[in-house]
Amino acid sequence: SNRCATYIKLMEFNEALKDAEKCLELDPSFVKAHARKGTCHHMMKEYHKAMKAFEEGLKLDPNNKDCLEGK
């Protein structure tokens, strides 16, 4: 998850997305990974995928700041 965040800051969105997806494979209820996955898709201009990731995060935590802001 932290490496994903680092890749996002470095604007390496493909690598960040791989890490976010691996986090979700290991723990599908990890809200931060949903938020980071949404951020990756947003920055890659895949807005429909970003919305889906943010919505999945909000299902788990309706008050998650990162998912709310991303959506």
PDB file of N, CA, C and O in Angstrom:
ATOM      1  N   SER A   1       0.822  -1.192   0.000  1.00  0.00           N
ATOM      2  CA  SER A   1       0.000   0.000   0.000  1.00  0.00           C
ATOM      3  C   SER A   1       0.868   1.259   0.000  1.00  0.00           C
ATOM      4  O   SER A   1       0.598   2.202  -0.730  1.00  0.00           O
ATOM      5  N   ASN A   2       1.912   1.249   0.829  1.00  0.00           N
ATOM      6  CA  ASN A   2       2.786   2.425   0.882  1.00  0.00           C
ATOM      7  C   ASN A   2       3.577   2.581  -0.413  1.00  0.00           C
ATOM      8  O   ASN A   2       3.811   3.698  -0.864  1.00  0.00           O
ATOM      9  N   ARG A   3       3.972   1.462  -0.999  1.00  0.00           N
ATOM     10  CA  ARG A   3       4.685   1.550  -2.275  1.00  0.00           C
ATOM     11  C   ARG A   3       3.749   2.092  -3.351  1.00  0.00           C
ATOM     12  O   ARG A   3       4.165   2.887  -4.206  1.00  0.00           O
ATOM     13  N   CYS A   4       2.486   1.698  -3.292  1.00  0.00           N
ATOM     14  CA  CYS A   4       1.483   2.229  -4.221  1.00  0.00           C
ATOM     15  C   CYS A   4       1.415   3.749  -4.099  1.00  0.00           C
ATOM     16  O   CYS A   4       1.410   4.459  -5.102  1.00  0.00           O
ATOM     17  N   ALA A   5       1.351   4.243  -2.872  1.00  0.00           N
ATOM     18  CA  ALA A   5       1.293   5.693  -2.645  1.00  0.00           C
ATOM     19  C   ALA A   5       2.540   6.382  -3.198  1.00  0.00           C
ATOM     20  O   ALA A   5       2.457   7.469  -3.777  1.00  0.00           O
ATOM     21  N   THR A   6       3.676   5.737  -3.030  1.00  0.00           N
ATOM     22  CA  THR A   6       4.927   6.309  -3.544  1.00  0.00           C
ATOM     23  C   THR A   6       4.899   6.379  -5.067  1.00  0.00           C
ATOM     24  O   THR A   6       5.275   7.396  -5.658  1.00  0.00           O
ATOM     25  N   TYR A   7       4.439   5.307  -5.699  1.00  0.00           N
ATOM     26  CA  TYR A   7       4.338   5.315  -7.162  1.00  0.00           C
ATOM     27  C   TYR A   7       3.380   6.400  -7.648  1.00  0.00           C
ATOM     28  O   TYR A   7       3.625   7.034  -8.672  1.00  0.00           O
ATOM     29  N   ILE A   8       2.306   6.624  -6.908  1.00  0.00           N
ATOM     30  CA  ILE A   8       1.375   7.695  -7.287  1.00  0.00           C
ATOM     31  C   ILE A   8       2.088   9.041  -7.252  1.00  0.00           C
ATOM     32  O   ILE A   8       1.969   9.845  -8.176  1.00  0.00           O
ATOM     33  N   LYS A   9       2.860   9.279  -6.192  1.00  0.00           N
ATOM     34  CA  LYS A   9       3.591  10.553  -6.092  1.00  0.00           C
ATOM     35  C   LYS A   9       4.629  10.698  -7.202  1.00  0.00           C
ATOM     36  O   LYS A   9       4.909  11.804  -7.651  1.00  0.00           O
ATOM     37  N   LEU A  10       5.186   9.564  -7.640  1.00  0.00           N
ATOM     38  CA  LEU A  10       6.166   9.585  -8.730  1.00  0.00           C
ATOM     39  C   LEU A  10       5.504   9.590 -10.111  1.00  0.00           C
ATOM     40  O   LEU A  10       6.199   9.586 -11.127  1.00  0.00           O
ATOM     41  N   MET A  11       4.159   9.572 -10.115  1.00  0.00           N
ATOM     42  CA  MET A  11       3.362   9.563 -11.332  1.00  0.00           C
ATOM     43  C   MET A  11       3.609   8.308 -12.177  1.00  0.00           C
ATOM     44  O   MET A  11       3.564   8.351 -13.400  1.00  0.00           O
ATOM     45  N   GLU A  12       3.876   7.199 -11.506  1.00  0.00           N
ATOM     46  CA  GLU A  12       4.021   5.885 -12.141  1.00  0.00           C
ATOM     47  C   GLU A  12       2.727   5.123 -11.884  1.00  0.00           C
ATOM     48  O   GLU A  12       2.674   4.195 -11.076  1.00  0.00           O
ATOM     49  N   PHE A  13       1.677   5.511 -12.593  1.00  0.00           N
ATOM     50  CA  PHE A  13       0.341   5.024 -12.273  1.00  0.00           C
ATOM     51  C   PHE A  13       0.128   3.551 -12.602  1.00  0.00           C
ATOM     52  O   PHE A  13      -0.625   2.872 -11.909  1.00  0.00           O
ATOM     53  N   ASN A  14       0.775   3.044 -13.641  1.00  0.00           N
ATOM     54  CA  ASN A  14       0.634   1.620 -13.949  1.00  0.00           C
ATOM     55  C   ASN A  14       1.200   0.763 -12.826  1.00  0.00           C
ATOM     56  O   ASN A  14       0.604  -0.239 -12.434  1.00  0.00           O
ATOM     57  N   GLU A  15       2.371   1.143 -12.315  1.00  0.00           N
ATOM     58  CA  GLU A  15       2.981   0.401 -11.205  1.00  0.00           C
ATOM     59  C   GLU A  15       2.145   0.547  -9.935  1.00  0.00           C
ATOM     60  O   GLU A  15       1.966  -0.416  -9.187  1.00  0.00           O
ATOM     61  N   ALA A  16       1.646   1.733  -9.694  1.00  0.00           N
ATOM     62  CA  ALA A  16       0.818   1.969  -8.510  1.00  0.00           C
ATOM     63  C   ALA A  16      -0.452   1.129  -8.573  1.00  0.00           C
ATOM     64  O   ALA A  16      -0.873   0.547  -7.564  1.00  0.00           O
ATOM     65  N   LEU A  17      -1.040   1.036  -9.752  1.00  0.00           N
ATOM     66  CA  LEU A  17      -2.264   0.261  -9.918  1.00  0.00           C
ATOM     67  C   LEU A  17      -2.016  -1.216  -9.625  1.00  0.00           C
ATOM     68  O   LEU A  17      -2.834  -1.879  -8.984  1.00  0.00           O
ATOM     69  N   LYS A  18      -0.878  -1.734 -10.076  1.00  0.00           N
ATOM     70  CA  LYS A  18      -0.537  -3.132  -9.780  1.00  0.00           C
ATOM     71  C   LYS A  18      -0.469  -3.365  -8.276  1.00  0.00           C
ATOM     72  O   LYS A  18      -0.964  -4.383  -7.771  1.00  0.00           O
ATOM     73  N   ASP A  19       0.153  -2.443  -7.559  1.00  0.00           N
ATOM     74  CA  ASP A  19       0.258  -2.583  -6.105  1.00  0.00           C
ATOM     75  C   ASP A  19      -1.106  -2.474  -5.428  1.00  0.00           C
ATOM     76  O   ASP A  19      -1.402  -3.222  -4.499  1.00  0.00           O
ATOM     77  N   ALA A  20      -1.935  -1.561  -5.883  1.00  0.00           N
ATOM     78  CA  ALA A  20      -3.270  -1.415  -5.296  1.00  0.00           C
ATOM     79  C   ALA A  20      -4.091  -2.687  -5.516  1.00  0.00           C
ATOM     80  O   ALA A  20      -4.782  -3.163  -4.605  1.00  0.00           O
ATOM     81  N   GLU A  21      -3.988  -3.247  -6.717  1.00  0.00           N
ATOM     82  CA  GLU A  21      -4.730  -4.473  -7.000  1.00  0.00           C
ATOM     83  C   GLU A  21      -4.218  -5.645  -6.175  1.00  0.00           C
ATOM     84  O   GLU A  21      -4.991  -6.487  -5.731  1.00  0.00           O
ATOM     85  N   LYS A  22      -2.907  -5.699  -5.939  1.00  0.00           N
ATOM     86  CA  LYS A  22      -2.352  -6.760  -5.099  1.00  0.00           C
ATOM     87  C   LYS A  22      -2.840  -6.603  -3.654  1.00  0.00           C
ATOM     88  O   LYS A  22      -3.173  -7.592  -2.994  1.00  0.00           O
ATOM     89  N   CYS A  23      -2.901  -5.372  -3.171  1.00  0.00           N
ATOM     90  CA  CYS A  23      -3.432  -5.123  -1.826  1.00  0.00           C
ATOM     91  C   CYS A  23      -4.859  -5.625  -1.716  1.00  0.00           C
ATOM     92  O   CYS A  23      -5.228  -6.254  -0.715  1.00  0.00           O
ATOM     93  N   LEU A  24      -5.662  -5.368  -2.734  1.00  0.00           N
ATOM     94  CA  LEU A  24      -7.063  -5.786  -2.708  1.00  0.00           C
ATOM     95  C   LEU A  24      -7.199  -7.303  -2.857  1.00  0.00           C
ATOM     96  O   LEU A  24      -8.134  -7.890  -2.326  1.00  0.00           O
ATOM     97  N   GLU A  25      -6.253  -7.912  -3.548  1.00  0.00           N
ATOM     98  CA  GLU A  25      -6.246  -9.376  -3.651  1.00  0.00           C
ATOM     99  C   GLU A  25      -5.998  -9.989  -2.269  1.00  0.00           C
ATOM    100  O   GLU A  25      -6.629 -10.972  -1.893  1.00  0.00           O
ATOM    101  N   LEU A  26      -5.089  -9.379  -1.516  1.00  0.00           N
ATOM    102  CA  LEU A  26      -4.755  -9.873  -0.180  1.00  0.00           C
ATOM    103  C   LEU A  26      -5.825  -9.539   0.853  1.00  0.00           C
ATOM    104  O   LEU A  26      -6.089 -10.320   1.763  1.00  0.00           O
ATOM    105  N   ASP A  27      -6.423  -8.343   0.725  1.00  0.00           N
ATOM    106  CA  ASP A  27      -7.444  -7.908   1.679  1.00  0.00           C
ATOM    107  C   ASP A  27      -8.473  -7.029   0.961  1.00  0.00           C
ATOM    108  O   ASP A  27      -8.293  -5.818   0.860  1.00  0.00           O
ATOM    109  N   PRO A  28      -9.549  -7.647   0.470  1.00  0.00           N
ATOM    110  CA  PRO A  28     -10.563  -6.885  -0.284  1.00  0.00           C
ATOM    111  C   PRO A  28     -11.268  -5.804   0.537  1.00  0.00           C
ATOM    112  O   PRO A  28     -11.906  -4.924  -0.030  1.00  0.00           O
ATOM    113  N   SER A  29     -11.140  -5.835   1.851  1.00  0.00           N
ATOM    114  CA  SER A  29     -11.821  -4.833   2.682  1.00  0.00           C
ATOM    115  C   SER A  29     -10.909  -3.662   3.050  1.00  0.00           C
ATOM    116  O   SER A  29     -11.282  -2.834   3.876  1.00  0.00           O
ATOM    117  N   PHE A  30      -9.734  -3.574   2.424  1.00  0.00           N
ATOM    118  CA  PHE A  30      -8.780  -2.500   2.722  1.00  0.00           C
ATOM    119  C   PHE A  30      -9.189  -1.247   1.936  1.00  0.00           C
ATOM    120  O   PHE A  30      -8.917  -1.112   0.749  1.00  0.00           O
ATOM    121  N   VAL A  31      -9.858  -0.338   2.622  1.00  0.00           N
ATOM    122  CA  VAL A  31     -10.449   0.837   1.981  1.00  0.00           C
ATOM    123  C   VAL A  31      -9.393   1.725   1.326  1.00  0.00           C
ATOM    124  O   VAL A  31      -9.596   2.252   0.230  1.00  0.00           O
ATOM    125  N   LYS A  32      -8.260   1.872   1.975  1.00  0.00           N
ATOM    126  CA  LYS A  32      -7.204   2.735   1.427  1.00  0.00           C
ATOM    127  C   LYS A  32      -6.750   2.242   0.052  1.00  0.00           C
ATOM    128  O   LYS A  32      -6.440   3.043  -0.833  1.00  0.00           O
ATOM    129  N   ALA A  33      -6.724   0.940  -0.147  1.00  0.00           N
ATOM    130  CA  ALA A  33      -6.338   0.396  -1.452  1.00  0.00           C
ATOM    131  C   ALA A  33      -7.377   0.743  -2.518  1.00  0.00           C
ATOM    132  O   ALA A  33      -7.024   1.038  -3.658  1.00  0.00           O
ATOM    133  N   HIS A  34      -8.661   0.723  -2.145  1.00  0.00           N
ATOM    134  CA  HIS A  34      -9.709   1.131  -3.095  1.00  0.00           C
ATOM    135  C   HIS A  34      -9.517   2.605  -3.482  1.00  0.00           C
ATOM    136  O   HIS A  34      -9.643   2.963  -4.655  1.00  0.00           O
ATOM    137  N   ALA A  35      -9.211   3.435  -2.503  1.00  0.00           N
ATOM    138  CA  ALA A  35      -9.012   4.863  -2.766  1.00  0.00           C
ATOM    139  C   ALA A  35      -7.810   5.082  -3.683  1.00  0.00           C
ATOM    140  O   ALA A  35      -7.871   5.886  -4.628  1.00  0.00           O
ATOM    141  N   ARG A  36      -6.731   4.357  -3.424  1.00  0.00           N
ATOM    142  CA  ARG A  36      -5.528   4.518  -4.249  1.00  0.00           C
ATOM    143  C   ARG A  36      -5.745   3.968  -5.651  1.00  0.00           C
ATOM    144  O   ARG A  36      -5.252   4.542  -6.632  1.00  0.00           O
ATOM    145  N   LYS A  37      -6.488   2.884  -5.749  1.00  0.00           N
ATOM    146  CA  LYS A  37      -6.817   2.351  -7.074  1.00  0.00           C
ATOM    147  C   LYS A  37      -7.648   3.366  -7.851  1.00  0.00           C
ATOM    148  O   LYS A  37      -7.400   3.608  -9.035  1.00  0.00           O
ATOM    149  N   GLY A  38      -8.601   3.981  -7.176  1.00  0.00           N
ATOM    150  CA  GLY A  38      -9.405   5.017  -7.820  1.00  0.00           C
ATOM    151  C   GLY A  38      -8.563   6.187  -8.284  1.00  0.00           C
ATOM    152  O   GLY A  38      -8.759   6.712  -9.380  1.00  0.00           O
ATOM    153  N   THR A  39      -7.614   6.575  -7.459  1.00  0.00           N
ATOM    154  CA  THR A  39      -6.711   7.674  -7.829  1.00  0.00           C
ATOM    155  C   THR A  39      -5.900   7.317  -9.071  1.00  0.00           C
ATOM    156  O   THR A  39      -5.740   8.147  -9.977  1.00  0.00           O
ATOM    157  N   CYS A  40      -5.409   6.089  -9.122  1.00  0.00           N
ATOM    158  CA  CYS A  40      -4.642   5.655 -10.299  1.00  0.00           C
ATOM    159  C   CYS A  40      -5.494   5.744 -11.560  1.00  0.00           C
ATOM    160  O   CYS A  40      -5.051   6.298 -12.573  1.00  0.00           O
ATOM    161  N   HIS A  41      -6.685   5.198 -11.489  1.00  0.00           N
ATOM    162  CA  HIS A  41      -7.565   5.227 -12.670  1.00  0.00           C
ATOM    163  C   HIS A  41      -7.902   6.671 -13.056  1.00  0.00           C
ATOM    164  O   HIS A  41      -7.937   7.001 -14.245  1.00  0.00           O
ATOM    165  N   HIS A  42      -8.141   7.506 -12.060  1.00  0.00           N
ATOM    166  CA  HIS A  42      -8.453   8.914 -12.342  1.00  0.00           C
ATOM    167  C   HIS A  42      -7.300   9.581 -13.087  1.00  0.00           C
ATOM    168  O   HIS A  42      -7.507  10.270 -14.088  1.00  0.00           O
ATOM    169  N   MET A  43      -6.085   9.360 -12.597  1.00  0.00           N
ATOM    170  CA  MET A  43      -4.931  10.004 -13.225  1.00  0.00           C
ATOM    171  C   MET A  43      -4.638   9.432 -14.618  1.00  0.00           C
ATOM    172  O   MET A  43      -4.041  10.104 -15.446  1.00  0.00           O
ATOM    173  N   MET A  44      -5.114   8.207 -14.864  1.00  0.00           N
ATOM    174  CA  MET A  44      -4.950   7.594 -16.180  1.00  0.00           C
ATOM    175  C   MET A  44      -6.139   7.913 -17.090  1.00  0.00           C
ATOM    176  O   MET A  44      -6.262   7.371 -18.181  1.00  0.00           O
ATOM    177  N   LYS A  45      -7.031   8.784 -16.617  1.00  0.00           N
ATOM    178  CA  LYS A  45      -8.222   9.237 -17.349  1.00  0.00           C
ATOM    179  C   LYS A  45      -9.193   8.095 -17.633  1.00  0.00           C
ATOM    180  O   LYS A  45      -9.905   8.108 -18.631  1.00  0.00           O
ATOM    181  N   GLU A  46      -9.234   7.136 -16.725  1.00  0.00           N
ATOM    182  CA  GLU A  46     -10.198   6.040 -16.793  1.00  0.00           C
ATOM    183  C   GLU A  46     -11.248   6.318 -15.720  1.00  0.00           C
ATOM    184  O   GLU A  46     -11.309   5.663 -14.690  1.00  0.00           O
ATOM    185  N   TYR A  47     -12.066   7.305 -15.999  1.00  0.00           N
ATOM    186  CA  TYR A  47     -12.952   7.857 -14.970  1.00  0.00           C
ATOM    187  C   TYR A  47     -14.023   6.872 -14.497  1.00  0.00           C
ATOM    188  O   TYR A  47     -14.351   6.843 -13.316  1.00  0.00           O
ATOM    189  N   HIS A  48     -14.553   6.056 -15.408  1.00  0.00           N
ATOM    190  CA  HIS A  48     -15.576   5.094 -14.992  1.00  0.00           C
ATOM    191  C   HIS A  48     -14.983   4.050 -14.047  1.00  0.00           C
ATOM    192  O   HIS A  48     -15.631   3.628 -13.096  1.00  0.00           O
ATOM    193  N   LYS A  49     -13.734   3.650 -14.283  1.00  0.00           N
ATOM    194  CA  LYS A  49     -13.068   2.700 -13.388  1.00  0.00           C
ATOM    195  C   LYS A  49     -12.748   3.364 -12.050  1.00  0.00           C
ATOM    196  O   LYS A  49     -12.818   2.726 -11.001  1.00  0.00           O
ATOM    197  N   ALA A  50     -12.387   4.633 -12.098  1.00  0.00           N
ATOM    198  CA  ALA A  50     -12.104   5.372 -10.864  1.00  0.00           C
ATOM    199  C   ALA A  50     -13.352   5.456  -9.998  1.00  0.00           C
ATOM    200  O   ALA A  50     -13.296   5.189  -8.786  1.00  0.00           O
ATOM    201  N   MET A  51     -14.481   5.784 -10.614  1.00  0.00           N
ATOM    202  CA  MET A  51     -15.730   5.874  -9.857  1.00  0.00           C
ATOM    203  C   MET A  51     -16.085   4.538  -9.212  1.00  0.00           C
ATOM    204  O   MET A  51     -16.510   4.489  -8.062  1.00  0.00           O
ATOM    205  N   LYS A  52     -15.883   3.463  -9.946  1.00  0.00           N
ATOM    206  CA  LYS A  52     -16.186   2.135  -9.408  1.00  0.00           C
ATOM    207  C   LYS A  52     -15.310   1.844  -8.187  1.00  0.00           C
ATOM    208  O   LYS A  52     -15.798   1.342  -7.179  1.00  0.00           O
ATOM    209  N   ALA A  53     -14.024   2.160  -8.266  1.00  0.00           N
ATOM    210  CA  ALA A  53     -13.108   1.912  -7.144  1.00  0.00           C
ATOM    211  C   ALA A  53     -13.501   2.752  -5.930  1.00  0.00           C
ATOM    212  O   ALA A  53     -13.521   2.244  -4.797  1.00  0.00           O
ATOM    213  N   PHE A  54     -13.820   4.023  -6.163  1.00  0.00           N
ATOM    214  CA  PHE A  54     -14.220   4.882  -5.044  1.00  0.00           C
ATOM    215  C   PHE A  54     -15.527   4.387  -4.425  1.00  0.00           C
ATOM    216  O   PHE A  54     -15.672   4.374  -3.200  1.00  0.00           O
ATOM    217  N   GLU A  55     -16.462   3.954  -5.253  1.00  0.00           N
ATOM    218  CA  GLU A  55     -17.737   3.451  -4.737  1.00  0.00           C
ATOM    219  C   GLU A  55     -17.551   2.167  -3.933  1.00  0.00           C
ATOM    220  O   GLU A  55     -18.212   1.972  -2.913  1.00  0.00           O
ATOM    221  N   GLU A  56     -16.634   1.301  -4.373  1.00  0.00           N
ATOM    222  CA  GLU A  56     -16.349   0.075  -3.612  1.00  0.00           C
ATOM    223  C   GLU A  56     -15.788   0.430  -2.235  1.00  0.00           C
ATOM    224  O   GLU A  56     -16.151  -0.184  -1.236  1.00  0.00           O
ATOM    225  N   GLY A  57     -14.916   1.420  -2.195  1.00  0.00           N
ATOM    226  CA  GLY A  57     -14.380   1.870  -0.919  1.00  0.00           C
ATOM    227  C   GLY A  57     -15.442   2.454  -0.013  1.00  0.00           C
ATOM    228  O   GLY A  57     -15.457   2.206   1.195  1.00  0.00           O
ATOM    229  N   LEU A  58     -16.363   3.201  -0.612  1.00  0.00           N
ATOM    230  CA  LEU A  58     -17.433   3.820   0.176  1.00  0.00           C
ATOM    231  C   LEU A  58     -18.447   2.804   0.691  1.00  0.00           C
ATOM    232  O   LEU A  58     -19.078   3.041   1.719  1.00  0.00           O
ATOM    233  N   LYS A  59     -18.577   1.668   0.014  1.00  0.00           N
ATOM    234  CA  LYS A  59     -19.434   0.602   0.531  1.00  0.00           C
ATOM    235  C   LYS A  59     -18.887   0.084   1.860  1.00  0.00           C
ATOM    236  O   LYS A  59     -19.645  -0.288   2.745  1.00  0.00           O
ATOM    237  N   LEU A  60     -17.558   0.040   1.954  1.00  0.00           N
ATOM    238  CA  LEU A  60     -16.911  -0.467   3.164  1.00  0.00           C
ATOM    239  C   LEU A  60     -16.847   0.584   4.264  1.00  0.00           C
ATOM    240  O   LEU A  60     -16.975   0.268   5.442  1.00  0.00           O
ATOM    241  N   ASP A  61     -16.613   1.829   3.866  1.00  0.00           N
ATOM    242  CA  ASP A  61     -16.528   2.932   4.827  1.00  0.00           C
ATOM    243  C   ASP A  61     -17.173   4.166   4.193  1.00  0.00           C
ATOM    244  O   ASP A  61     -16.515   4.907   3.456  1.00  0.00           O
ATOM    245  N   PRO A  62     -18.457   4.387   4.482  1.00  0.00           N
ATOM    246  CA  PRO A  62     -19.187   5.495   3.844  1.00  0.00           C
ATOM    247  C   PRO A  62     -18.625   6.884   4.151  1.00  0.00           C
ATOM    248  O   PRO A  62     -18.938   7.837   3.454  1.00  0.00           O
ATOM    249  N   ASN A  63     -17.778   7.009   5.151  1.00  0.00           N
ATOM    250  CA  ASN A  63     -17.226   8.310   5.523  1.00  0.00           C
ATOM    251  C   ASN A  63     -15.759   8.475   5.150  1.00  0.00           C
ATOM    252  O   ASN A  63     -15.109   9.408   5.613  1.00  0.00           O
ATOM    253  N   ASN A  64     -15.228   7.582   4.321  1.00  0.00           N
ATOM    254  CA  ASN A  64     -13.814   7.653   3.964  1.00  0.00           C
ATOM    255  C   ASN A  64     -13.548   8.921   3.158  1.00  0.00           C
ATOM    256  O   ASN A  64     -14.115   9.129   2.076  1.00  0.00           O
ATOM    257  N   LYS A  65     -12.667   9.753   3.681  1.00  0.00           N
ATOM    258  CA  LYS A  65     -12.385  11.068   3.099  1.00  0.00           C
ATOM    259  C   LYS A  65     -11.805  10.943   1.680  1.00  0.00           C
ATOM    260  O   LYS A  65     -12.235  11.656   0.774  1.00  0.00           O
ATOM    261  N   ASP A  66     -10.849  10.042   1.484  1.00  0.00           N
ATOM    262  CA  ASP A  66     -10.207   9.922   0.186  1.00  0.00           C
ATOM    263  C   ASP A  66     -11.185   9.464  -0.903  1.00  0.00           C
ATOM    264  O   ASP A  66     -11.167   9.984  -2.024  1.00  0.00           O
ATOM    265  N   CYS A  67     -12.038   8.515  -0.554  1.00  0.00           N
ATOM    266  CA  CYS A  67     -13.023   8.041  -1.522  1.00  0.00           C
ATOM    267  C   CYS A  67     -14.081   9.096  -1.825  1.00  0.00           C
ATOM    268  O   CYS A  67     -14.488   9.266  -2.973  1.00  0.00           O
ATOM    269  N   LEU A  68     -14.507   9.804  -0.785  1.00  0.00           N
ATOM    270  CA  LEU A  68     -15.495  10.875  -0.994  1.00  0.00           C
ATOM    271  C   LEU A  68     -14.931  11.973  -1.888  1.00  0.00           C
ATOM    272  O   LEU A  68     -15.611  12.452  -2.800  1.00  0.00           O
ATOM    273  N   GLU A  69     -13.699  12.379  -1.612  1.00  0.00           N
ATOM    274  CA  GLU A  69     -13.077  13.429  -2.429  1.00  0.00           C
ATOM    275  C   GLU A  69     -12.844  12.955  -3.866  1.00  0.00           C
ATOM    276  O   GLU A  69     -13.020  13.722  -4.803  1.00  0.00           O
ATOM    277  N   GLY A  70     -12.438  11.703  -4.015  1.00  0.00           N
ATOM    278  CA  GLY A  70     -12.200  11.176  -5.355  1.00  0.00           C
ATOM    279  C   GLY A  70     -13.458  11.098  -6.179  1.00  0.00           C
ATOM    280  O   GLY A  70     -13.457  11.396  -7.369  1.00  0.00           O
ATOM    281  N   LYS A  71     -14.537  10.711  -5.515  1.00  0.00           N
ATOM    282  CA  LYS A  71     -15.816  10.584  -6.219  1.00  0.00           C
ATOM    283  C   LYS A  71     -16.326  11.960  -6.610  1.00  0.00           C
ATOM    284  O   LYS A  71     -16.830  12.187  -7.661  1.00  0.00           O
TER     285      LYS A  71
END
